[in-house]
mmCIF file of C-alpha atoms and ligand atoms in Angstrom:
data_model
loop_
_atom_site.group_PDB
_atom_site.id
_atom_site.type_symbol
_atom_site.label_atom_id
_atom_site.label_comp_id
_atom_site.label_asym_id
_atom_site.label_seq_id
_atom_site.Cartn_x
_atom_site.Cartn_y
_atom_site.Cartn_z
ATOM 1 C CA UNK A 186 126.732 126.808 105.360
ATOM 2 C CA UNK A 187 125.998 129.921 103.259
ATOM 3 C CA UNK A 188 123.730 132.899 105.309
ATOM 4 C CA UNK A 189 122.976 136.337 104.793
ATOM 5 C CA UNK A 190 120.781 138.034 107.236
ATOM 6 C CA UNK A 191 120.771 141.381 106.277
ATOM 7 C CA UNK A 192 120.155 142.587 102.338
ATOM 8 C CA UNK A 193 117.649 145.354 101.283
ATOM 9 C CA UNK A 194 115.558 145.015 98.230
ATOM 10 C CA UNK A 195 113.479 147.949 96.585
ATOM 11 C CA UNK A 196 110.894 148.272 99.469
ATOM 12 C CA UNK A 197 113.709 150.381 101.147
ATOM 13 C CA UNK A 198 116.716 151.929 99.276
ATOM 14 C CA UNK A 199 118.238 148.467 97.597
ATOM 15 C CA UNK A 200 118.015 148.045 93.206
ATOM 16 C CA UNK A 201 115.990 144.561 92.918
ATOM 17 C CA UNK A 202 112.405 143.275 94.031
ATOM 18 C CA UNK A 203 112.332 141.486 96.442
ATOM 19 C CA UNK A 204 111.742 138.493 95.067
ATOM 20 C CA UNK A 205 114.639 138.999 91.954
ATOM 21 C CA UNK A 206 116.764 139.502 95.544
ATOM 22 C CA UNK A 207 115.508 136.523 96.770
ATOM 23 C CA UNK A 208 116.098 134.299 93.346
ATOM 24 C CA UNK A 209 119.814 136.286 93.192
ATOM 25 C CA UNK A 210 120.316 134.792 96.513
ATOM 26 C CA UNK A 211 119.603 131.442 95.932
ATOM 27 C CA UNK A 212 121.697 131.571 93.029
ATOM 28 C CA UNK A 213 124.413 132.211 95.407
ATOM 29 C CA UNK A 214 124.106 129.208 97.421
ATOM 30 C CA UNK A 215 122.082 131.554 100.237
ATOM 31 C CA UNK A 216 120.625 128.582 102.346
ATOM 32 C CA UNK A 217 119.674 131.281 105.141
ATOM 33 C CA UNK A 218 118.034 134.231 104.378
ATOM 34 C CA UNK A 219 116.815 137.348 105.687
ATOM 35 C CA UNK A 220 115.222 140.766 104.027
ATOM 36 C CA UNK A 221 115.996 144.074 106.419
ATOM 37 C CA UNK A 222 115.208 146.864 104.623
ATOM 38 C CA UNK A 223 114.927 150.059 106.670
ATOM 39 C CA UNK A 224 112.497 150.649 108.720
ATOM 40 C CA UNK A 225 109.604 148.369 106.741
ATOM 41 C CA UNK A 226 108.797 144.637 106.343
ATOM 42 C CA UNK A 227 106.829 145.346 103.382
ATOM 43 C CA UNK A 228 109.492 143.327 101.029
ATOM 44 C CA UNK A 229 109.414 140.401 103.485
ATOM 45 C CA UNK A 230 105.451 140.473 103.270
ATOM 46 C CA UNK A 231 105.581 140.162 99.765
ATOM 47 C CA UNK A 232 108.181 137.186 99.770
ATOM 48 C CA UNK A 233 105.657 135.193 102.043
ATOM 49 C CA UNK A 234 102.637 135.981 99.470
ATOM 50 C CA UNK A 235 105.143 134.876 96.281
ATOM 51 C CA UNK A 236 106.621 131.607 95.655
ATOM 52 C CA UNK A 237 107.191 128.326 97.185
ATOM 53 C CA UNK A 238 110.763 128.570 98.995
ATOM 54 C CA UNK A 239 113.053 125.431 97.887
ATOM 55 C CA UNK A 240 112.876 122.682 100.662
ATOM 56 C CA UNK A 241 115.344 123.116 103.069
ATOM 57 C CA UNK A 242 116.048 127.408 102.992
ATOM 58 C CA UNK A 243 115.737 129.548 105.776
ATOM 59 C CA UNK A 244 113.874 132.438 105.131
ATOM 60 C CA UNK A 245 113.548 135.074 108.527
ATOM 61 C CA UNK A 246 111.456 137.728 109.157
ATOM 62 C CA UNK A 247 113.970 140.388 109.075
ATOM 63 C CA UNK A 248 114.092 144.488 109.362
ATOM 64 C CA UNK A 249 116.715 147.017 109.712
ATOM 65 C CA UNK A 250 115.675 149.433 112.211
ATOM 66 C CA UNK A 251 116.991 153.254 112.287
ATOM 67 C CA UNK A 252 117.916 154.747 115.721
ATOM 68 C CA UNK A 253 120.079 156.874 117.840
ATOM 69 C CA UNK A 254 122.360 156.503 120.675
ATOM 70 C CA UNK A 255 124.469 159.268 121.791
ATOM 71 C CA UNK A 256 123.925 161.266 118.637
ATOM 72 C CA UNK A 257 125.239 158.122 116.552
ATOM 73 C CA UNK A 258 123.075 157.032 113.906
ATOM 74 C CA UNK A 259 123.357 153.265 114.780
ATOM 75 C CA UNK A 260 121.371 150.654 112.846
ATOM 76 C CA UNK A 261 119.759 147.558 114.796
ATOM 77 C CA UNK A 262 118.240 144.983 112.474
ATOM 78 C CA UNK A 263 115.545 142.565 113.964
ATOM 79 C CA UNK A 264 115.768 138.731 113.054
ATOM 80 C CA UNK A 265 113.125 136.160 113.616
ATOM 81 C CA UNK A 266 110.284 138.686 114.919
ATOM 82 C CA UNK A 267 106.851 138.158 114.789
ATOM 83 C CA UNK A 268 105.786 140.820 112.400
ATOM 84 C CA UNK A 269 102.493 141.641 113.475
ATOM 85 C CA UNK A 270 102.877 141.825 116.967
ATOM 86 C CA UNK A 271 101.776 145.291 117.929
ATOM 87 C CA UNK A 272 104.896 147.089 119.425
ATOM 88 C CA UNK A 273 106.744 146.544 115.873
ATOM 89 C CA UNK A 274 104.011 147.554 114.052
ATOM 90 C CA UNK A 275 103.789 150.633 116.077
ATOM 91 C CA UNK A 276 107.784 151.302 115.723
ATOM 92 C CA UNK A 277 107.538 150.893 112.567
ATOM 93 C CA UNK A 278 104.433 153.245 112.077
ATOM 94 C CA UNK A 279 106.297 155.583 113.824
ATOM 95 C CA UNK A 280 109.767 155.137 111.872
ATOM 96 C CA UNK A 281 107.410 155.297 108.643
ATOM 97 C CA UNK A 282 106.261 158.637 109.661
ATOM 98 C CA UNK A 283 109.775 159.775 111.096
ATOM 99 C CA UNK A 284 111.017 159.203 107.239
ATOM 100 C CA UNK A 285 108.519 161.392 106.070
ATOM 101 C CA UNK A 286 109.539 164.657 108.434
ATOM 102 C CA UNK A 287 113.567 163.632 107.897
ATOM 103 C CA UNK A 288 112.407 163.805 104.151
ATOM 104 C CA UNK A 289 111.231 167.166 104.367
ATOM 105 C CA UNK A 290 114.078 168.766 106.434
ATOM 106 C CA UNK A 291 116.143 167.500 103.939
ATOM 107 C CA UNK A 292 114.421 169.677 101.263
ATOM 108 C CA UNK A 293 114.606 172.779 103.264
ATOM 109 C CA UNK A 294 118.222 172.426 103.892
ATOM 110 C CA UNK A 295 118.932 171.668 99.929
ATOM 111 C CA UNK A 296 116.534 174.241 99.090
ATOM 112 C CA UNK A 297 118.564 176.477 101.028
ATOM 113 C CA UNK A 298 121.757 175.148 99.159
ATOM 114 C CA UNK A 299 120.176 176.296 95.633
ATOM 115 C CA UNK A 300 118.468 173.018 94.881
ATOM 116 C CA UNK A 301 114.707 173.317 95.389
ATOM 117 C CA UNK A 302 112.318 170.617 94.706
ATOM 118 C CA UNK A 303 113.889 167.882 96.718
ATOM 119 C CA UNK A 304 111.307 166.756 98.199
ATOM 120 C CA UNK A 305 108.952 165.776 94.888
ATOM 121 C CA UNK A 306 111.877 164.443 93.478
ATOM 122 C CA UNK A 307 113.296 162.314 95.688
ATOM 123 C CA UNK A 308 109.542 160.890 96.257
ATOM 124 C CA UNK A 309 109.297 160.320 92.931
ATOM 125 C CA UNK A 310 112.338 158.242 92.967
ATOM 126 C CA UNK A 311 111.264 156.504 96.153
ATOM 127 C CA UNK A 312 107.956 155.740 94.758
ATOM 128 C CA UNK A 313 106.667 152.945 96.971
ATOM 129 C CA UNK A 314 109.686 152.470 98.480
ATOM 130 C CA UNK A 315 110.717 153.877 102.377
ATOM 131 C CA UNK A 316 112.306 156.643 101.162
ATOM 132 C CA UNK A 317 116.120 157.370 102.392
ATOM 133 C CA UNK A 318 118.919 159.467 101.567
ATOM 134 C CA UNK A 319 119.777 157.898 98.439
ATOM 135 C CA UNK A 320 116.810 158.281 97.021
ATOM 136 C CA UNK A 321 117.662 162.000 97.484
ATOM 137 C CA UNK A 322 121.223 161.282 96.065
ATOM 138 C CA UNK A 323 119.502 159.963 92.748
ATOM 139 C CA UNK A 324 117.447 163.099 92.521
ATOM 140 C CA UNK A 325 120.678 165.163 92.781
ATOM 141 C CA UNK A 326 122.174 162.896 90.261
ATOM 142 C CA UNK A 327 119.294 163.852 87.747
ATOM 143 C CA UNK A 328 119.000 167.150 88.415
ATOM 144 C CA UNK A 329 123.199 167.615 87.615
ATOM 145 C CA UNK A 330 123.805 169.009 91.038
ATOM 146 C CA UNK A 331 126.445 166.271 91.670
ATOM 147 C CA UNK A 332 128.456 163.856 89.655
ATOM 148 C CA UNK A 333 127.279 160.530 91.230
ATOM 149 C CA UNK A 334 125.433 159.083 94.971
ATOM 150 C CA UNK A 335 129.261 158.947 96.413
ATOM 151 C CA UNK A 336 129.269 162.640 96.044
ATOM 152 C CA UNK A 337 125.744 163.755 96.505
ATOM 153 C CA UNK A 338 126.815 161.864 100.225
ATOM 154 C CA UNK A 339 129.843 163.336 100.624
ATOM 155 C CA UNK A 340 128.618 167.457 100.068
ATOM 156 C CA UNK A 341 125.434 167.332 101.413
ATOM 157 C CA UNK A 342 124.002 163.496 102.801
ATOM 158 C CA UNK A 343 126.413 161.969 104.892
ATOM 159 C CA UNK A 344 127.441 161.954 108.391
ATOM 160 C CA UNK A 345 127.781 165.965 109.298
ATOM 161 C CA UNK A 346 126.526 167.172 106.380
ATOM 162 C CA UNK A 347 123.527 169.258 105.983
ATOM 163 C CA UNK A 348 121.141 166.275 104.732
ATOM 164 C CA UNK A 349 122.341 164.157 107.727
ATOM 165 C CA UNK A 350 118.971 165.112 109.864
ATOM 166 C CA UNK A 351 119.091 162.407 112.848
ATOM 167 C CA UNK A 352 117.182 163.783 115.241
ATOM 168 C CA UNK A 353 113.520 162.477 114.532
ATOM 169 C CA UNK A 354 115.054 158.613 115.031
ATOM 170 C CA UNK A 355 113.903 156.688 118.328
ATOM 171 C CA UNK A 356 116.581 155.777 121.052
ATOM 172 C CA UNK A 357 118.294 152.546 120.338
ATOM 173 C CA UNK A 358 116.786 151.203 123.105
ATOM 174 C CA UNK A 359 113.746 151.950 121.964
ATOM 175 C CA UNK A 360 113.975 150.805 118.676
ATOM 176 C CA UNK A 361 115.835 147.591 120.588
ATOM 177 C CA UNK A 362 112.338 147.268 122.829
ATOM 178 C CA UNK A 363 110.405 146.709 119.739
ATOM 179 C CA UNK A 364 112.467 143.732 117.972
ATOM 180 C CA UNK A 365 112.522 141.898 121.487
ATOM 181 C CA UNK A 366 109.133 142.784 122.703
ATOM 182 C CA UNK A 367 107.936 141.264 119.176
ATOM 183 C CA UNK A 368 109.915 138.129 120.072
ATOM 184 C CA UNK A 369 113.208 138.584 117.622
ATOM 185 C CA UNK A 370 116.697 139.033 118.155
ATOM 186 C CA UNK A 371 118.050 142.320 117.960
ATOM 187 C CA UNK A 372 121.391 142.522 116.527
ATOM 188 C CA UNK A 373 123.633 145.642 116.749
ATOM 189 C CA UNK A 374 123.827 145.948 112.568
ATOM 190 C CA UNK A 375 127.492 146.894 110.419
ATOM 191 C CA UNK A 376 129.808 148.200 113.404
ATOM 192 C CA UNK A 377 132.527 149.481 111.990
ATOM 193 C CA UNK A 378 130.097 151.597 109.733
ATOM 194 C CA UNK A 379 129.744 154.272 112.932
ATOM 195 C CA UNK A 380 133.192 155.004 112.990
ATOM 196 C CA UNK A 381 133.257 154.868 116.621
ATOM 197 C CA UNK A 382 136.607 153.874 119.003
ATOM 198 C CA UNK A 383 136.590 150.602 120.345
ATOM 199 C CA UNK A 384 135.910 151.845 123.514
ATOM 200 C CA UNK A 385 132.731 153.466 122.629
ATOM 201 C CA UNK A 386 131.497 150.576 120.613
ATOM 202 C CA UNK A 387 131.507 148.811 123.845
ATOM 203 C CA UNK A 388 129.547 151.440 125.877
ATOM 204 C CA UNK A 389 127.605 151.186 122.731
ATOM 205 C CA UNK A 390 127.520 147.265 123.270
ATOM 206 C CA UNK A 391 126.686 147.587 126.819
ATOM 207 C CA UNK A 392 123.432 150.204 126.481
ATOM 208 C CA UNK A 393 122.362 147.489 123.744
ATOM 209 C CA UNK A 394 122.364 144.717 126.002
ATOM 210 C CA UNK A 395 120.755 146.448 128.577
ATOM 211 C CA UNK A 396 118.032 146.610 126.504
ATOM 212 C CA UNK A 397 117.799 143.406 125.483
ATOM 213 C CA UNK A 398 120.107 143.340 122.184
ATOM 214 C CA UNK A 399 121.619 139.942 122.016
ATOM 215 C CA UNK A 400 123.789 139.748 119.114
ATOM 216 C CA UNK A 401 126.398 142.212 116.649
ATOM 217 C CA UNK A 402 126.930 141.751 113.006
ATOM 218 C CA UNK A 403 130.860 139.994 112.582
ATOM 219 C CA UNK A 404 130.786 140.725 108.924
ATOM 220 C CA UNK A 405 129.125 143.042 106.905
ATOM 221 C CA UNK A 406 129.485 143.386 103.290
ATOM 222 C CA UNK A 407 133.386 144.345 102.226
ATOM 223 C CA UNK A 408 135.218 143.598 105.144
ATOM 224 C CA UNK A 409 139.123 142.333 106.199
ATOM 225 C CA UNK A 410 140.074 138.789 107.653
ATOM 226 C CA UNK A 411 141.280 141.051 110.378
ATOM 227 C CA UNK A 412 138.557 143.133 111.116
ATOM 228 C CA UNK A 413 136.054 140.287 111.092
ATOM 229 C CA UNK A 414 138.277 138.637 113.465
ATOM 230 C CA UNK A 415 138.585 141.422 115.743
ATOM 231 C CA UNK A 416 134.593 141.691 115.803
ATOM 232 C CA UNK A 417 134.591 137.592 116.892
ATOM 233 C CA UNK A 418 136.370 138.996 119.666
ATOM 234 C CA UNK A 419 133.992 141.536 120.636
ATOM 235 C CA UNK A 420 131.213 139.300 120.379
ATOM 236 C CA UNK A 421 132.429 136.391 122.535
ATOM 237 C CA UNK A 422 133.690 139.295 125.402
ATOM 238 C CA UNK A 423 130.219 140.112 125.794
ATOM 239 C CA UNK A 424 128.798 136.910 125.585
ATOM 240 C CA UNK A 425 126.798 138.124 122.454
ATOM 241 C CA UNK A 426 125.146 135.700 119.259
ATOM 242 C CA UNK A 427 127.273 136.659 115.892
ATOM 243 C CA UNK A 428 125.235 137.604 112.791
ATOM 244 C CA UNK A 429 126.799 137.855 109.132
ATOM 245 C CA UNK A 430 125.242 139.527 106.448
ATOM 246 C CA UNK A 431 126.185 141.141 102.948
ATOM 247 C CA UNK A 432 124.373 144.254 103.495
ATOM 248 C CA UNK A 433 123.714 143.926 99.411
ATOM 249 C CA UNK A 434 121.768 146.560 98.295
ATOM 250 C CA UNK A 435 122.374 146.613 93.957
ATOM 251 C CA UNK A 436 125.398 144.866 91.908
ATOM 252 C CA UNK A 437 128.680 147.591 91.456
ATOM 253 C CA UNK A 438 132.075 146.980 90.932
ATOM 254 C CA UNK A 439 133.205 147.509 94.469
ATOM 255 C CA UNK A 440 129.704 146.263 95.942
ATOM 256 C CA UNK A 441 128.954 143.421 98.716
ATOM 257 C CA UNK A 442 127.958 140.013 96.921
ATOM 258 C CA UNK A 443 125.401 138.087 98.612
ATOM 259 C CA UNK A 444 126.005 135.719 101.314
ATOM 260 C CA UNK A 445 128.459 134.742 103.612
ATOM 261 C CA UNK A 446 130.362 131.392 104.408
ATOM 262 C CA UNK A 447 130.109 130.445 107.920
ATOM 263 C CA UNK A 448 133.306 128.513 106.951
ATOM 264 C CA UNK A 449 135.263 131.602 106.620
ATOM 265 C CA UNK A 450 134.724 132.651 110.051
ATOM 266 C CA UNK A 451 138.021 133.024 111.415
ATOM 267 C CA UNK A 452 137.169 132.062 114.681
ATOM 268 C CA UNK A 453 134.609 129.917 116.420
ATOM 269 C CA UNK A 454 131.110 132.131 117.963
ATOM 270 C CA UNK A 455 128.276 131.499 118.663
ATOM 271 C CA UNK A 456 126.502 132.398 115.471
ATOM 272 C CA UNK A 457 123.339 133.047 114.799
ATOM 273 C CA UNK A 458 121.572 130.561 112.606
ATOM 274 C CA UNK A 459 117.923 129.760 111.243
ATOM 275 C CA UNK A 460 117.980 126.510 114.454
ATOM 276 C CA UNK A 461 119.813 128.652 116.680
ATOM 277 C CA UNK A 462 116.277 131.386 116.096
ATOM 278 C CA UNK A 463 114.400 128.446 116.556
ATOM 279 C CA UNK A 464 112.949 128.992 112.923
ATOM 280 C CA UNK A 465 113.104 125.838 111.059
HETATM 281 P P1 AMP B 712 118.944 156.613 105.230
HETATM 282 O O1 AMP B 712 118.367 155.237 105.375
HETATM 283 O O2 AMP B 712 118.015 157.545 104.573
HETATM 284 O O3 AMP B 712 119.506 157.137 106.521
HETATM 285 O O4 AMP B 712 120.168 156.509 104.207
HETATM 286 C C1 AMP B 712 121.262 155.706 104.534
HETATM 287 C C2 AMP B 712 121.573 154.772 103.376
HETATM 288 O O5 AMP B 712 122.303 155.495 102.405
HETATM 289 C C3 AMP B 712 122.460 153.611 103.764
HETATM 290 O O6 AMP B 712 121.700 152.512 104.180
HETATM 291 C C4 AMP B 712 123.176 153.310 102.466
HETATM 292 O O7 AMP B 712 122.395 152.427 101.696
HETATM 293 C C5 AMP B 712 123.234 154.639 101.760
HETATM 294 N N1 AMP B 712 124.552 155.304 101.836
HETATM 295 C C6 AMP B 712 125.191 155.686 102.920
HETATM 296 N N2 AMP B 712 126.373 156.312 102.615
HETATM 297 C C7 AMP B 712 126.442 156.305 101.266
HETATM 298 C C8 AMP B 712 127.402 156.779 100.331
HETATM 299 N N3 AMP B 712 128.525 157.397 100.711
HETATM 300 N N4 AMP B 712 127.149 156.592 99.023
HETATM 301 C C9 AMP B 712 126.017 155.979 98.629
HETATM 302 N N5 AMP B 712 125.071 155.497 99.464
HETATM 303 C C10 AMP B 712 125.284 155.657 100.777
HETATM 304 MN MN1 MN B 713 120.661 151.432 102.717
HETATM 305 MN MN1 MN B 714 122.643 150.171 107.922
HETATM 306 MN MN1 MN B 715 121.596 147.820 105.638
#
């Protein structure tokens, strides 16, 4: 069985509509799906209004939520979630509003660095999108400050650089809260992405499930034999669901594709599937 549950269209920072994503998915052999763009469920809203799904597919309410835990950016994407149950829409309201302050901070700090005009310019690449970092990066791109997104990231965006403004995110627990108070599972998103030891990715782990995070990404996007294995581990330690997802955001050379194969996993979890969500 082919599933992807995490992908971001152009509601957040990814290159398609959601629906093209949605039709590029199918074309895959995607039988389960989810959205999670950051911070929004706008894209999944408008998959529900477009049209008919094939008998047979999976598609979950699905969001990628930004947080913080121990001054980590971590990422905790919500699966199955009712989306208009009122402590997600508030979380969200408040993440919504948290992008717009980080978005501002960012243009004092590059104005500061001899680029003004961030701010108008990454909104106007944003548009009506949840606007994010690379949105930023594009700007910078335009404007001929840097050669391409890798190194607009690398100077100025990324982890420790001046762009990397964390602080207005909302505890991981928090954002954690949300997802299960709206009736999801929350599932600790890309972990090898934080760079973190293995022992701290287990306090991490622990914290999570305290707070009622039930399951951790075993593959996400580009990823070894080895280190998916090594995440299977993790996940059946702690007694924890295993999600997979592509974490596709456009098509490059040495991009994600879409979906994974539950086949490939190279050991047996307890993975998290449309019947295991209870949304069939
Ligand atoms: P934000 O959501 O604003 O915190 O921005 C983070 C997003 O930037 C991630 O979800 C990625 O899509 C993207 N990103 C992170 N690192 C890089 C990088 N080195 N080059 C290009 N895009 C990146
Ligand atoms: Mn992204
Ligand atoms: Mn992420
Ligand atoms: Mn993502």
């Amino acid at each position: 069985m082919i599933i992807d549950f995490h992908t971001h269209s152009h509601a957040s920072d990814g290159a398609l509509a959601p629906a093209a994503l949605l039709a590029e998915a199918l074309a895959a052999g995607v039988e389960q799906f989810a959205l999670t763009d950051h911070d929004t469920v706008a894209g999944y809203r408008a998959l529900l209004e477009g049209e008919a799904l094939p008998a047979g597919f999976h598609l979950l309410p699905g969001t990628e939520l930004s947080s913080l835990w121990s001054g980590v950016g971590v990422h905790v994407v919500g699966l199955g979630m009712d989306i208009e149950h009122p402590a997600l829409r508030a979380g969200l309201a408040r993440l919504d509003n948290a992008r717009r302050e980080r978005a501002e901070l960012i243009a004092e700090r590059l104005a500061k660095r001899g680029m003004p005009g961030a701010l108008a310019g990454a909104q106007a690449e944003a548009g009506d999108s949840q606007i994010g970092r690379p949105h930023f990066a594009a700007w910078m791109v335009a404007q001929g400050h840097v050669a391409d997104a890798n190194q607009a990231f690398d100077k100025y965006l990324g982890a420790g650089k001046p762009g990397d403004v964390k602080t207005c995110w909302p505890h991981m627990a928090e954002a954690t809260g949300w997802i299960v108070a709206a009736g999801g599972v929350a599932v600790l998103a890309h972990p090898l992405k934080y760079k973190m030891t293995r022992v701290k990715l287990k306090r991490c782990l622990k914290d999570f499930m305290a707070a009622g995070g039930s399951a951790m990404e075993v593959y996400s996007g580009r990823q070894t034999r080895e280190q998916t294995r090594a995440l299977c581990e993790i996940v059946n330690e702690f007694g924890l669901l295993a999600s997979a997802g592509s974490d596709f955001h456009a098509h490059w050379e040495y991009g994600p594709r879409l979906g994974f194969d539950a086949a490939d996993l190279p050991m047996e979890v307890d993975l998290l599937t449309a019947e295991r969500l209870g949304v069939v």
